[in-house]
Tab-separated table of C-alpha atoms in Angstrom:
chain	number	residue	atom	x	y	z
A	1144	MET	CA	56.546	31.768	29.067
A	1145	LYS	CA	53.504	31.711	26.808
A	1146	LYS	CA	50.186	31.608	28.645
A	1147	GLN	CA	48.338	28.282	28.427
A	1148	GLY	CA	45.041	28.654	26.619
A	1149	GLU	CA	41.881	26.685	27.319
A	1150	ILE	CA	38.470	26.085	25.753
A	1151	LEU	CA	35.325	25.890	27.862
A	1152	VAL	CA	32.329	24.550	25.954
A	1153	VAL	CA	29.509	26.121	27.943
A	1154	GLY	CA	25.840	25.127	28.053
A	1155	LEU	CA	23.473	28.085	28.454
A	1156	GLY	CA	20.272	26.155	29.135
A	1157	SER	CA	17.375	28.112	27.679
A	1158	GLY	CA	19.505	31.256	27.751
A	1159	SER	CA	17.512	32.835	30.556
A	1160	GLU	CA	19.138	33.864	33.820
A	1161	ASP	CA	17.141	31.231	35.673
A	1162	SER	CA	18.413	28.247	33.688
A	1163	LEU	CA	22.089	29.294	33.622
A	1164	THR	CA	24.028	27.169	36.092
A	1165	GLN	CA	26.530	28.704	38.485
A	1166	GLU	CA	29.313	26.724	36.793
A	1167	ALA	CA	28.320	28.093	33.376
A	1168	ARG	CA	28.148	31.641	34.694
A	1169	GLN	CA	31.593	31.319	36.252
A	1170	ALA	CA	33.050	29.859	33.038
A	1171	ILE	CA	31.781	32.844	31.037
A	1172	GLU	CA	32.994	35.365	33.587
A	1173	GLU	CA	36.514	33.930	33.721
A	1174	SER	CA	36.937	33.642	29.937
A	1175	ASP	CA	38.780	36.188	27.786
A	1176	VAL	CA	36.806	35.516	24.608
A	1177	ILE	CA	33.195	34.413	24.040
A	1178	ILE	CA	32.312	32.640	20.781
A	1179	GLY	CA	28.841	31.558	19.749
A	1180	TYR	CA	25.787	31.733	17.548
A	1181	LYS	CA	24.644	35.357	17.497
A	1182	THR	CA	21.302	34.635	19.181
A	1183	TYR	CA	23.048	32.919	22.107
A	1184	THR	CA	25.732	35.545	22.624
A	1185	ALA	CA	22.972	38.173	22.716
A	1186	LEU	CA	21.246	36.276	25.524
A	1187	ILE	CA	24.300	36.598	27.782
A	1188	ALA	CA	25.281	40.164	26.840
A	1189	ASN	CA	25.036	41.212	30.493
A	1190	LEU	CA	27.854	38.777	31.335
A	1191	THR	CA	30.228	39.662	28.504
A	1192	ALA	CA	30.870	43.380	28.986
A	1193	GLY	CA	34.530	44.181	28.371
A	1194	LYS	CA	35.224	40.813	26.736
A	1195	LYS	CA	35.891	40.008	23.108
A	1196	VAL	CA	32.715	38.492	21.650
A	1197	ILE	CA	32.735	36.676	18.314
A	1198	SER	CA	29.272	35.926	16.922
A	1199	SER	CA	28.261	34.167	13.722
A	1200	GLY	CA	25.172	32.758	12.090
A	1201	MET	CA	23.602	29.363	11.498
A	1202	ARG	CA	25.702	26.568	9.963
A	1203	LYS	CA	28.972	28.151	11.115
A	1204	GLU	CA	29.457	25.660	13.943
A	1205	VAL	CA	32.696	24.184	12.582
A	1206	ASP	CA	34.124	27.639	11.871
A	1207	ARG	CA	33.431	28.664	15.467
A	1208	CYS	CA	35.353	25.638	16.715
A	1209	HIS	CA	38.350	26.462	14.543
A	1210	GLN	CA	38.275	30.047	15.840
A	1211	ALA	CA	38.140	28.820	19.426
A	1212	LEU	CA	41.084	26.508	18.859
A	1213	ASP	CA	43.188	29.227	17.200
A	1214	LEU	CA	42.513	31.674	20.034
A	1215	ALA	CA	43.239	29.082	22.715
A	1216	GLU	CA	46.533	28.238	21.017
A	1217	ALA	CA	47.359	31.947	21.200
A	1218	GLY	CA	46.900	31.780	24.991
A	1219	CYS	CA	43.266	32.850	25.416
A	1220	LYS	CA	40.697	31.276	27.674
A	1221	VAL	CA	37.750	30.812	25.323
A	1222	ALA	CA	34.103	30.150	26.173
A	1223	LEU	CA	32.400	28.456	23.250
A	1224	VAL	CA	28.728	28.802	24.154
A	1225	SER	CA	25.940	26.439	23.179
A	1226	SER	CA	22.240	26.382	23.974
A	1227	GLY	CA	20.891	23.710	26.307
A	1228	ASP	CA	23.559	21.180	27.183
A	1229	PRO	CA	26.614	21.318	24.874
A	1230	GLY	CA	26.887	17.529	24.888
A	1231	ILE	CA	23.296	17.009	23.682
A	1232	TYR	CA	23.008	18.132	20.043
A	1233	GLY	CA	25.420	20.924	21.044
A	1234	MET	CA	28.947	22.159	20.423
A	1235	ALA	CA	30.944	19.789	22.646
A	1236	GLY	CA	31.263	16.948	20.162
A	1237	ILE	CA	32.123	19.245	17.249
A	1238	MET	CA	34.797	21.009	19.305
A	1239	LEU	CA	36.416	17.749	20.393
A	1240	GLU	CA	36.316	16.426	16.816
A	1241	VAL	CA	37.948	19.569	15.416
A	1242	ALA	CA	40.717	19.435	18.018
A	1243	GLN	CA	41.298	15.751	17.267
A	1244	LYS	CA	41.262	16.355	13.490
A	1245	ARG	CA	43.892	19.077	13.839
A	1246	ASN	CA	45.843	16.996	16.360
A	1247	ARG	CA	45.836	19.801	18.909
A	1248	HIS	CA	46.162	19.165	22.631
A	1249	ILE	CA	44.597	22.323	24.057
A	1250	PRO	CA	42.663	21.640	27.299
A	1251	ILE	CA	38.935	21.422	26.553
A	1252	ARG	CA	36.380	21.345	29.367
A	1253	VAL	CA	32.677	20.729	28.818
A	1254	VAL	CA	30.427	22.745	31.145
A	1255	PRO	CA	26.976	21.107	31.241
A	1256	GLY	CA	23.714	22.971	30.890
A	1257	VAL	CA	20.007	22.192	31.206
A	1258	THR	CA	18.786	20.597	27.993
A	1259	ALA	CA	15.459	21.570	26.417
A	1260	ALA	CA	13.883	18.191	27.222
A	1261	SER	CA	14.391	18.770	30.954
A	1262	ILE	CA	13.028	22.314	30.825
A	1263	ALA	CA	10.010	21.319	28.718
A	1264	ALA	CA	9.274	18.347	30.970
A	1265	ALA	CA	9.286	20.577	34.048
A	1266	VAL	CA	6.865	22.983	32.351
A	1267	LEU	CA	4.498	20.126	31.490
A	1268	GLY	CA	4.688	18.325	34.835
A	1269	ALA	CA	6.513	14.985	35.008
A	1270	PRO	CA	6.274	13.256	31.623
A	1271	LEU	CA	9.805	11.773	31.587
A	1272	MET	CA	9.522	9.668	34.738
A	1273	HIS	CA	10.229	6.440	32.856
A	1274	ASP	CA	12.455	5.317	29.979
A	1275	PHE	CA	12.511	7.822	27.138
A	1276	ALA	CA	14.295	8.688	23.902
A	1277	VAL	CA	15.209	12.067	22.459
A	1278	ILE	CA	15.092	12.191	18.663
A	1279	SER	CA	15.810	15.161	16.422
A	1280	LEU	CA	13.662	15.351	13.305
A	1281	SER	CA	16.255	17.442	11.486
A	1282	ASP	CA	17.618	15.427	8.578
A	1283	LEU	CA	20.248	18.014	7.713
A	1284	LEU	CA	23.018	15.835	9.171
A	1285	THR	CA	21.193	12.525	9.727
A	1286	PRO	CA	19.508	10.625	6.870
A	1287	TRP	CA	15.735	10.461	7.209
A	1288	GLU	CA	15.805	6.675	6.855
A	1289	LYS	CA	17.843	6.417	10.055
A	1290	ILE	CA	15.494	8.819	11.855
A	1291	ARG	CA	12.526	6.792	10.620
A	1292	LEU	CA	14.013	3.551	11.958
A	1293	ARG	CA	14.667	5.110	15.365
A	1294	LEU	CA	11.089	6.376	15.554
A	1295	GLU	CA	9.742	2.949	14.594
A	1296	LEU	CA	11.771	1.074	17.192
A	1297	CYS	CA	11.190	3.570	20.015
A	1298	ALA	CA	7.450	3.581	19.359
A	1299	GLN	CA	7.341	-0.224	19.300
A	1300	ALA	CA	9.178	-0.297	22.638
A	1301	ASP	CA	6.594	2.081	24.147
A	1302	LEU	CA	9.270	4.595	25.077
A	1303	ILE	CA	8.298	8.148	25.914
A	1304	ILE	CA	9.554	10.100	22.910
A	1305	CYS	CA	10.853	13.635	23.018
A	1306	LEU	CA	11.130	15.294	19.601
A	1307	TYR	CA	13.597	18.106	18.924
A	1308	ASN	CA	13.598	20.301	15.794
A	1309	PRO	CA	10.136	19.189	14.686
A	1310	ARG	CA	9.569	21.737	11.945
A	1311	SER	CA	11.237	24.672	10.185
A	1312	HIS	CA	10.579	26.859	7.141
A	1313	GLY	CA	12.546	24.449	4.976
A	1314	ARG	CA	11.342	21.238	6.665
A	1315	THR	CA	7.584	20.964	6.773
A	1316	GLN	CA	6.873	17.258	6.221
A	1317	GLN	CA	9.110	15.476	8.754
A	1318	LEU	CA	6.742	15.984	11.672
A	1319	THR	CA	3.818	14.600	9.676
A	1320	LYS	CA	5.900	11.573	8.695
A	1321	ALA	CA	6.922	11.079	12.327
A	1322	TRP	CA	3.289	11.319	13.426
A	1323	GLN	CA	2.297	8.672	10.899
A	1324	ILE	CA	4.973	6.315	12.240
A	1325	LEU	CA	4.096	6.895	15.892
A	1326	SER	CA	0.386	6.486	15.193
A	1327	LYS	CA	0.994	2.905	14.084
A	1328	TYR	CA	2.078	1.944	17.587
A	1329	LYS	CA	0.610	4.526	19.973
A	1330	LYS	CA	-3.077	5.177	20.588
A	1331	PRO	CA	-4.648	8.470	19.391
A	1332	GLU	CA	-5.428	9.399	23.010
A	1333	THR	CA	-1.755	9.129	24.046
A	1334	PRO	CA	-0.956	12.388	25.903
A	1335	VAL	CA	1.325	14.848	24.146
A	1336	GLY	CA	2.918	18.000	25.540
A	1337	ILE	CA	4.355	20.718	23.315
A	1338	VAL	CA	6.501	23.527	24.678
A	1339	LYS	CA	7.670	26.379	22.491
A	1340	ASN	CA	10.642	28.532	23.601
A	1341	ALA	CA	11.008	26.485	26.787
A	1342	GLY	CA	12.359	28.509	29.685
A	1343	ARG	CA	12.215	31.849	27.891
A	1344	SER	CA	9.970	34.860	28.431
A	1345	ASP	CA	7.781	33.952	25.431
A	1346	GLN	CA	7.358	30.329	26.478
A	1347	LYS	CA	4.116	28.653	25.392
A	1348	ALA	CA	2.897	25.200	26.452
A	1349	ASP	CA	0.088	23.035	25.078
A	1350	LEU	CA	-1.327	19.738	26.325
A	1351	THR	CA	-3.021	17.619	23.690
A	1352	ASP	CA	-3.004	14.026	22.448
A	1353	LEU	CA	-1.403	12.164	19.573
A	1354	GLY	CA	-4.547	12.317	17.484
A	1355	SER	CA	-4.594	16.138	17.625
A	1356	MET	CA	-0.853	16.776	17.809
A	1357	LEU	CA	-0.431	18.141	14.290
A	1358	SER	CA	-2.994	20.884	14.871
A	1359	VAL	CA	-0.684	22.620	17.371
A	1360	ASP	CA	1.692	25.202	15.896
A	1361	THR	CA	5.333	24.091	16.130
A	1362	ASP	CA	8.720	25.259	14.887
A	1363	MET	CA	12.442	24.690	15.507
A	1364	SER	CA	12.129	26.077	19.030
A	1365	SER	CA	9.423	23.582	20.001
A	1366	VAL	CA	9.917	20.419	22.038
A	1367	ILE	CA	7.286	17.697	21.690
A	1368	ILE	CA	6.936	15.017	24.370
A	1369	ILE	CA	4.801	11.995	23.467
A	1370	GLY	CA	3.892	9.798	26.413
A	1371	ASN	CA	3.943	6.028	26.828
A	1372	GLU	CA	0.909	3.829	27.425
A	1373	SER	CA	0.836	4.790	31.136
A	1374	THR	CA	1.120	8.567	30.695
A	1375	TYR	CA	-1.931	10.617	31.635
A	1376	ILE	CA	-2.985	14.242	32.127
A	1377	ALA	CA	-4.511	15.426	35.403
A	1378	HIS	CA	-5.067	18.929	36.816
A	1379	GLY	CA	-3.216	20.453	33.872
A	1380	LYS	CA	-0.111	18.294	34.340
A	1381	MET	CA	1.322	15.539	32.155
A	1382	ILE	CA	2.385	12.599	34.316
A	1383	THR	CA	4.126	9.319	33.548
A	1384	PRO	CA	3.962	6.971	36.550
A	1385	ARG	CA	7.266	5.440	37.604
A	1386	GLY	CA	5.472	2.407	38.999
A	1387	TYR	CA	5.419	3.045	42.740
A	1388	VAL	CA	2.526	1.662	44.776
A	1389	LEU	CA	0.734	4.709	46.161
Protein backbone atom coordinates (compact mmCIF):
# COMPACT_ATOMS: atom_id res chain seq x y z
CA MET A 1 0.00 0.00 0.00
CA LYS A 2 1.27 3.46 -0.90
CA LYS A 3 2.43 5.52 2.06
CA GLN A 4 0.14 8.43 2.98
CA GLY A 5 1.88 11.75 2.54
CA GLU A 6 1.32 14.86 4.63
CA ILE A 7 2.21 18.55 4.57
CA LEU A 8 3.20 20.41 7.73
CA VAL A 9 3.26 24.18 7.29
CA VAL A 10 5.74 25.13 9.99
CA GLY A 11 6.30 28.52 11.62
CA LEU A 12 9.94 29.19 12.52
CA GLY A 13 9.43 32.33 14.61
CA SER A 14 12.45 34.57 14.14
CA GLY A 15 14.47 31.55 13.00
CA SER A 16 16.59 31.49 16.14
CA GLU A 17 16.73 28.43 18.38
CA ASP A 18 15.05 30.37 21.16
CA SER A 19 11.89 31.25 19.23
CA LEU A 20 11.38 27.82 17.64
CA THR A 21 8.55 26.03 19.42
CA GLN A 22 8.84 22.41 20.47
CA GLU A 23 5.98 21.53 18.10
CA ALA A 24 7.79 23.19 15.18
CA ARG A 25 11.04 21.44 16.01
CA GLN A 26 9.30 18.08 16.16
CA ALA A 27 7.52 18.71 12.85
CA ILE A 28 10.84 19.41 11.13
CA GLU A 29 12.55 16.42 12.69
CA GLU A 30 9.82 13.99 11.64
CA SER A 31 9.55 15.25 8.05
CA ASP A 32 11.23 13.60 5.06
CA VAL A 33 11.55 16.77 2.99
CA ILE A 34 12.02 20.43 3.99
CA ILE A 35 10.90 23.14 1.56
CA GLY A 36 11.34 26.86 2.07
CA TYR A 37 12.83 30.21 1.20
CA LYS A 38 16.60 29.79 1.14
CA THR A 39 17.21 32.18 4.05
CA TYR A 40 14.81 30.22 6.28
CA THR A 41 16.11 26.77 5.40
CA ALA A 42 19.62 28.02 6.21
CA LEU A 43 18.46 29.06 9.68
CA ILE A 44 17.43 25.50 10.54
CA ALA A 45 20.34 23.68 8.86
CA ASN A 46 21.23 22.03 12.17
CA LEU A 47 17.84 20.28 12.17
CA THR A 48 17.82 19.10 8.56
CA ALA A 49 20.94 16.94 8.29
CA GLY A 50 20.23 13.83 6.23
CA LYS A 51 16.94 15.20 4.89
CA LYS A 52 16.09 16.40 1.41
CA VAL A 53 16.05 20.21 1.48
CA ILE A 54 14.53 22.22 -1.36
CA SER A 55 15.29 25.95 -1.22
CA SER A 56 14.23 28.74 -3.55
CA GLY A 57 14.25 32.51 -3.69
CA MET A 58 11.80 35.36 -3.21
CA ARG A 59 8.47 35.30 -5.08
CA LYS A 60 8.56 31.51 -5.47
CA GLU A 61 5.96 30.93 -2.75
CA VAL A 62 3.37 29.35 -5.05
CA ASP A 63 5.98 27.11 -6.68
CA ARG A 64 7.04 25.86 -3.25
CA CYS A 65 3.45 24.93 -2.46
CA HIS A 66 3.09 22.98 -5.70
CA GLN A 67 6.34 21.15 -4.93
CA ALA A 68 5.12 20.30 -1.44
CA LEU A 69 1.85 18.97 -2.79
CA ASP A 70 3.56 16.83 -5.45
CA LEU A 71 5.95 15.32 -2.90
CA ALA A 72 3.17 14.64 -0.40
CA GLU A 73 1.15 12.90 -3.11
CA ALA A 74 4.20 10.72 -3.72
CA GLY A 75 4.06 9.65 -0.05
CA CYS A 76 6.48 12.10 1.59
CA LYS A 77 5.98 13.94 4.84
CA VAL A 78 6.84 17.51 3.87
CA ALA A 79 7.66 20.46 6.12
CA LEU A 80 6.92 23.69 4.30
CA VAL A 81 8.68 26.26 6.49
CA SER A 82 7.68 29.88 6.95
CA SER A 83 9.08 32.66 9.10
CA GLY A 84 7.07 33.88 12.08
CA ASP A 85 3.65 32.28 12.18
CA PRO A 86 2.65 30.61 8.88
CA GLY A 87 -0.93 31.83 9.26
CA ILE A 88 0.09 35.50 9.59
CA TYR A 89 1.39 36.76 6.23
CA GLY A 90 2.93 33.28 5.88
CA MET A 91 2.67 30.12 3.81
CA ALA A 92 -0.39 28.48 5.38
CA GLY A 93 -3.01 30.30 3.33
CA ILE A 94 -1.13 29.86 0.05
CA MET A 95 -0.68 26.14 0.69
CA LEU A 96 -4.36 25.61 1.48
CA GLU A 97 -5.37 27.63 -1.60
CA VAL A 98 -3.09 25.62 -3.89
CA ALA A 99 -4.44 22.33 -2.55
CA GLN A 100 -8.01 23.56 -3.00
CA LYS A 101 -7.28 24.87 -6.52
CA ARG A 102 -5.86 21.49 -7.55
CA ASN A 103 -8.66 19.66 -5.72
CA ARG A 104 -6.20 17.57 -3.73
CA HIS A 105 -7.08 16.06 -0.37
CA ILE A 106 -3.62 15.58 1.14
CA PRO A 107 -3.61 16.16 4.93
CA ILE A 108 -2.28 19.64 5.70
CA ARG A 109 -1.45 20.68 9.26
CA VAL A 110 -0.50 24.21 10.25
CA VAL A 111 2.15 24.38 12.99
CA PRO A 112 2.03 27.85 14.60
CA GLY A 113 5.06 29.99 15.30
CA VAL A 114 5.82 33.24 17.10
CA THR A 115 4.99 36.16 14.82
CA ALA A 116 7.29 39.18 14.52
CA ALA A 117 4.80 41.47 16.28
CA SER A 118 4.96 39.34 19.43
CA ILE A 119 8.75 39.16 19.40
CA ALA A 120 9.15 42.89 18.74
CA ALA A 121 6.63 43.75 21.45
CA ALA A 122 8.53 41.66 23.99
CA VAL A 123 11.77 43.42 23.07
CA LEU A 124 10.15 46.83 23.54
CA GLY A 125 8.28 46.03 26.75
CA ALA A 126 4.48 45.73 26.62
CA PRO A 127 3.15 47.95 23.83
CA LEU A 128 0.37 45.59 22.63
CA MET A 129 -1.58 45.38 25.89
CA HIS A 130 -4.73 46.78 24.29
CA ASP A 131 -6.53 46.51 20.94
CA PHE A 132 -4.13 46.63 18.01
CA ALA A 133 -3.92 46.11 14.26
CA VAL A 134 -1.13 44.62 12.17
CA ILE A 135 -0.80 46.19 8.72
CA SER A 136 1.73 45.34 6.03
CA LEU A 137 2.90 48.30 3.97
CA SER A 138 3.85 46.06 1.06
CA ASP A 139 1.59 46.86 -1.88
CA LEU A 140 2.94 44.02 -4.00
CA LEU A 141 -0.23 41.98 -3.45
CA THR A 142 -2.55 44.55 -1.83
CA PRO A 143 -3.49 47.82 -3.57
CA TRP A 144 -2.14 50.89 -1.80
CA GLU A 145 -5.61 52.43 -1.68
CA LYS A 146 -6.81 49.55 0.50
CA ILE A 147 -3.75 49.87 2.75
CA ARG A 148 -4.36 53.61 3.00
CA LEU A 149 -7.98 53.08 4.06
CA ARG A 150 -6.96 50.58 6.74
CA LEU A 151 -4.38 53.00 8.12
CA GLU A 152 -6.93 55.82 8.18
CA LEU A 153 -9.57 53.81 10.02
CA CYS A 154 -7.18 52.21 12.52
CA ALA A 155 -5.64 55.58 13.34
CA GLN A 156 -9.07 57.16 13.80
CA ALA A 157 -10.02 54.33 16.17
CA ASP A 158 -6.88 54.96 18.24
CA LEU A 159 -5.69 51.39 17.76
CA ILE A 160 -2.09 50.50 18.46
CA ILE A 161 -0.68 49.91 14.99
CA CYS A 162 2.03 47.42 14.15
CA LEU A 163 3.59 47.92 10.71
CA TYR A 164 5.20 45.05 8.80
CA ASN A 165 7.34 45.46 5.66
CA PRO A 166 7.77 49.21 6.11
CA ARG A 167 10.44 49.79 3.50
CA SER A 168 12.54 47.98 0.89
CA HIS A 169 14.94 48.90 -1.92
CA GLY A 170 12.04 49.05 -4.36
CA ARG A 171 9.51 50.62 -1.95
CA THR A 172 10.76 53.81 -0.39
CA GLN A 173 7.68 56.04 -0.16
CA GLN A 174 5.04 53.86 1.53
CA LEU A 175 6.33 54.47 5.04
CA THR A 176 6.33 58.23 4.50
CA LYS A 177 2.76 58.05 3.18
CA ALA A 178 1.74 55.94 6.18
CA TRP A 179 3.37 58.44 8.54
CA GLN A 180 1.46 61.29 6.93
CA ILE A 181 -1.83 59.43 7.43
CA LEU A 182 -1.11 58.48 11.04
CA SER A 183 0.04 62.01 11.87
CA LYS A 184 -3.43 63.32 11.06
CA TYR A 185 -4.90 61.39 13.97
CA LYS A 186 -2.05 60.67 16.40
CA LYS A 187 0.00 63.24 18.29
CA PRO A 188 3.69 63.76 17.39
CA GLU A 189 4.70 62.61 20.89
CA THR A 190 2.93 59.24 20.46
CA PRO A 191 5.51 56.58 21.46
CA VAL A 192 6.92 54.44 18.67
CA GLY A 193 9.10 51.34 18.95
CA ILE A 194 11.11 49.99 16.03
CA VAL A 195 12.75 46.58 16.11
CA LYS A 196 14.99 45.38 13.31
CA ASN A 197 15.72 41.64 12.92
CA ALA A 198 13.56 40.85 15.95
CA GLY A 199 14.74 37.79 17.84
CA ARG A 200 17.93 37.34 15.84
CA SER A 201 21.56 37.83 16.82
CA ASP A 202 21.74 41.20 15.02
CA GLN A 203 18.55 42.53 16.59
CA LYS A 204 18.37 46.31 17.04
CA ALA A 205 15.66 48.23 18.90
CA ASP A 206 14.86 51.95 18.99
CA LEU A 207 12.36 53.89 21.08
CA THR A 208 11.22 57.17 19.57
CA ASP A 209 7.98 59.03 18.87
CA LEU A 210 5.76 59.56 15.86
CA GLY A 211 7.25 62.96 15.13
CA SER A 212 10.76 61.47 14.80
CA MET A 213 9.83 58.04 13.46
CA LEU A 214 11.07 58.56 9.91
CA SER A 215 14.58 59.41 11.08
CA VAL A 216 15.13 55.82 12.27
CA ASP A 217 16.60 53.44 9.70
CA THR A 218 14.12 50.74 8.66
CA ASP A 219 13.88 47.97 6.08
CA MET A 220 11.84 44.84 5.30
CA SER A 221 13.08 43.17 8.47
CA SER A 222 11.84 45.99 10.70
CA VAL A 223 8.66 45.98 12.77
CA ILE A 224 7.24 49.36 13.80
CA ILE A 225 4.81 49.61 16.71
CA ILE A 226 2.94 52.91 17.08
CA GLY A 227 1.17 53.34 20.39
CA ASN A 228 -2.32 54.58 21.22
CA GLU A 229 -3.14 57.71 23.20
CA SER A 230 -2.39 55.92 26.51
CA THR A 231 0.97 54.41 25.53
CA TYR A 232 4.03 55.79 27.30
CA ILE A 233 7.74 55.07 27.70
CA ALA A 234 9.30 54.58 31.14
CA HIS A 235 12.66 53.13 32.21
CA GLY A 236 13.44 52.18 28.62
CA LYS A 237 10.20 50.24 28.13
CA MET A 238 7.20 50.98 25.92
CA ILE A 239 3.99 50.36 27.86
CA THR A 240 0.32 50.48 26.90
CA PRO A 241 -1.89 50.32 30.00
CA ARG A 242 -4.67 47.74 29.89
CA GLY A 243 -6.78 49.84 32.23
CA TYR A 244 -6.34 48.15 35.60
CA VAL A 245 -6.53 50.28 38.74
CA LEU A 246 -3.09 50.04 40.32
